[in-house]
Structure formats: C-alpha cells, structure tokens
Amino acid sequence: MVIEKVLRKYFPLFALPGVICFLMAFLIPMFMGIYLSFCEFTNVTNAKWVGISNYVKAFTVDGYFASSLWLTIKFTVVSVITINLFAFALAIMLTKGVRGTNVFRTIFFMPNLIGGIVLGWIWQVIINGVLLYTKEATIVSDPSYGFWGLVILMNWQNVGYMMVIYIAAIQNIPSDMLEAAAIDGSGYWRTLFSIILPTIMPSITICLFMTVTNGFKLFDQNLALTAGEPGKQTEMLALNIYNTFYGRSGFEGVGQAKAVVFTIIVASIALLQLRLTRSKEVEQ
C-alpha cells in the first residue's frame, strides 16, 4: 500500500521523461510539419506562408504524385492479400506437429531481420539474373517487372513475421473446441471457417494493420530495387515524397504537403481497417 501511494504521488514525475520525448520526437515535429506544408521554405527559419498552393501543386504541377498514389494502393492491396494468405497457410502447416517445425519457422522468419536496402539489392540481383537469362531484360526496363518484384520482396520479408503471429494465435485455440468439432463430425474446412478463423480474429486484425501500413510506407526497398524506374513508373508514394523534398529545389513545401496528405491517407485507411476487423471480433 505504501509503495502504491508513493507511485500515485510521484506518477507525474516518473511520466515526465516519456512525455518530453513524445513531445520532442513526435508531437512538435508533427505540428511543425503541418505548418510548413502551407509555407514556401528551404529551411525552418525562412518559411513564408503561401496557403494551400503547395497542395494544389502536389496534384497539378507534379503529375507523378497521383500515379504514385495509385501504384501504392495497388501494391498494398496485392501485398496485404498475398502476405496474409501465405503466412496463414504456413502457420497452419507448421502447427501440425511436422518434424523440424522449429527449423522451418526460423528459416521463414529470418528475412524479416534483414534491412530493406540489403533486401532490395539482393532481389535486384536475383530478378535481374532471371530476366537477363530468360528475356534479355532487367527489372527497370518494364514497370510490371518492378511492381511484381516489389511484391515478391515484400512477401519474402514479411511472411515469416506474420506467420509467427498466426502460429501463436492458432496454438492458443482451446483444444476442447477442436476436439468437440471433430466429435461432431465437422470437416476441415468447416472447422477452419467456424472455429479457427473466428478465434484468431484479433491476430488477423494485427497482421492486417501491420501489412497495410507497411505497404503504404514502403521506401527503402523501393529505392534499392527499382528507384522508381523506368520513368518513375515504379515510384511509390514514400519515394515520390522523398524525391520531391530532397531532389527538387524550391519544392520543399510541396514535398511537405505531400507528406501531410500521405499521413492522412495512411491513418484513415488503417483506422478504417481496424474498425472493420475489430467489429468482427465483437461479433464472435
């Protein structure tokens, strides 16, 4: 009781370092970024208010922003579906008591430990080698190669991580539920859709949230694998913002405006996805 009273009394003091870090590293920069998106500037000391002109330029003067947004949406949809399907299928197989399960889990998880730049370089070498051998082309000579190359890379990096989450959820399903289903004569597919999937819905929510946000935020892999080539046709949204801010003099405000739009889009889609999947959890 004495310790509890002390903790309650000095709670603000204990929380102060974390609050200061949150303000300095997140909240203050966020509001400064929103303000600078309405300014013309080269650094924070010479910002000049220009209203919404940066937002107008982002969608009019820069014709690549809209195409990068559409490419990012397509990429995110494809990668979210494929990553979660492959991860769930692997989780099902690796919870069947197969010999060497722990080894396979480790192997599938390991790509998640490799940095995005290194992954991009590795898959650029692999895919270019295959293309040059079969088609006399490279990953930057055709946008479809670049798109599917990014999808393959994203799957290779993230499937193992999502698999671990699904495995943990499947292993936590009460065994008596599965035994009761087997006694009642429930087939595999009925058990899957009536028991397994509803029970692991919280994990599905987490995996969907992570893959959606990772898909939209993809940057270093895109930079290393294709760098937006050919002709910015594989330039995703994060890379487009980076190139606008750091690669075009006088467009710093436009790049900042794009970043704000990007944040709003990602936050809105992520919150919508969370709401939809959590509603399924409530129903079960």
PDB file of N, CA and C in Angstrom, residues 20-21 53-54 66 71 94 109 133 141 145 215 232 239 258 282:
ATOM      1  N   ILE A  20       8.160  14.223 -22.330  1.00  0.00           N
ATOM      2  CA  ILE A  20       9.085  15.143 -23.011  1.00  0.00           C
ATOM      3  C   ILE A  20       9.581  14.537 -24.325  1.00  0.00           C
ATOM      4  N   CYS A  21       9.953  13.265 -24.285  1.00  0.00           N
ATOM      5  CA  CYS A  21      10.411  12.589 -25.502  1.00  0.00           C
ATOM      6  C   CYS A  21       9.308  12.535 -26.555  1.00  0.00           C
ATOM      7  N   SER A  53      -1.312  26.592 -51.749  1.00  0.00           N
ATOM      8  CA  SER A  53      -0.696  26.446 -53.074  1.00  0.00           C
ATOM      9  C   SER A  53       0.173  25.191 -53.169  1.00  0.00           C
ATOM     10  N   ASN A  54       0.818  24.800 -52.081  1.00  0.00           N
ATOM     11  CA  ASN A  54       1.634  23.580 -52.111  1.00  0.00           C
ATOM     12  C   ASN A  54       0.772  22.346 -52.380  1.00  0.00           C
ATOM     13  N   ALA A  66      -0.107  11.624 -58.200  1.00  0.00           N
ATOM     14  CA  ALA A  66      -1.330  10.831 -58.326  1.00  0.00           C
ATOM     15  C   ALA A  66      -1.019   9.411 -58.803  1.00  0.00           C
ATOM     16  N   LEU A  71      -0.329   3.610 -57.664  1.00  0.00           N
ATOM     17  CA  LEU A  71       0.574   2.455 -57.632  1.00  0.00           C
ATOM     18  C   LEU A  71       0.698   1.910 -56.218  1.00  0.00           C
ATOM     19  N   LEU A  94       2.695 -25.477 -40.058  1.00  0.00           N
ATOM     20  CA  LEU A  94       3.721 -25.609 -39.028  1.00  0.00           C
ATOM     21  C   LEU A  94       3.146 -25.755 -37.623  1.00  0.00           C
ATOM     22  N   PHE A 109      11.304 -16.922 -40.816  1.00  0.00           N
ATOM     23  CA  PHE A 109      11.326 -15.651 -40.088  1.00  0.00           C
ATOM     24  C   PHE A 109      12.576 -14.828 -40.385  1.00  0.00           C
ATOM     25  N   TYR A 133      18.500 -13.916 -68.165  1.00  0.00           N
ATOM     26  CA  TYR A 133      18.662 -15.278 -68.670  1.00  0.00           C
ATOM     27  C   TYR A 133      17.499 -15.695 -69.569  1.00  0.00           C
ATOM     28  N   SER A 141      13.448  -2.156 -66.784  1.00  0.00           N
ATOM     29  CA  SER A 141      13.104  -1.946 -68.190  1.00  0.00           C
ATOM     30  C   SER A 141      11.612  -2.047 -68.447  1.00  0.00           C
ATOM     31  N   TYR A 145       7.637  -5.655 -64.253  1.00  0.00           N
ATOM     32  CA  TYR A 145       8.678  -6.393 -63.552  1.00  0.00           C
ATOM     33  C   TYR A 145       8.977  -5.742 -62.201  1.00  0.00           C
ATOM     34  N   GLY A 215       2.784  -1.619 -46.315  1.00  0.00           N
ATOM     35  CA  GLY A 215       2.645  -1.460 -47.753  1.00  0.00           C
ATOM     36  C   GLY A 215       2.655  -0.004 -48.174  1.00  0.00           C
ATOM     37  N   LYS A 232       9.918   6.710 -63.452  1.00  0.00           N
ATOM     38  CA  LYS A 232       9.098   6.919 -62.251  1.00  0.00           C
ATOM     39  C   LYS A 232       7.815   6.082 -62.248  1.00  0.00           C
ATOM     40  N   LEU A 239       8.691   7.198 -51.715  1.00  0.00           N
ATOM     41  CA  LEU A 239       9.841   7.571 -52.540  1.00  0.00           C
ATOM     42  C   LEU A 239       9.556   8.841 -53.323  1.00  0.00           C
ATOM     43  N   LYS A 258       2.762  16.901 -49.549  1.00  0.00           N
ATOM     44  CA  LYS A 258       2.550  15.501 -49.910  1.00  0.00           C
ATOM     45  C   LYS A 258       2.650  14.602 -48.673  1.00  0.00           C
ATOM     46  N   VAL A 282     -15.918  -8.459 -32.139  1.00  0.00           N
ATOM     47  CA  VAL A 282     -17.029  -8.255 -31.211  1.00  0.00           C
ATOM     48  C   VAL A 282     -18.144  -9.239 -31.499  1.00  0.00           C
TER      49      VAL A 282
END
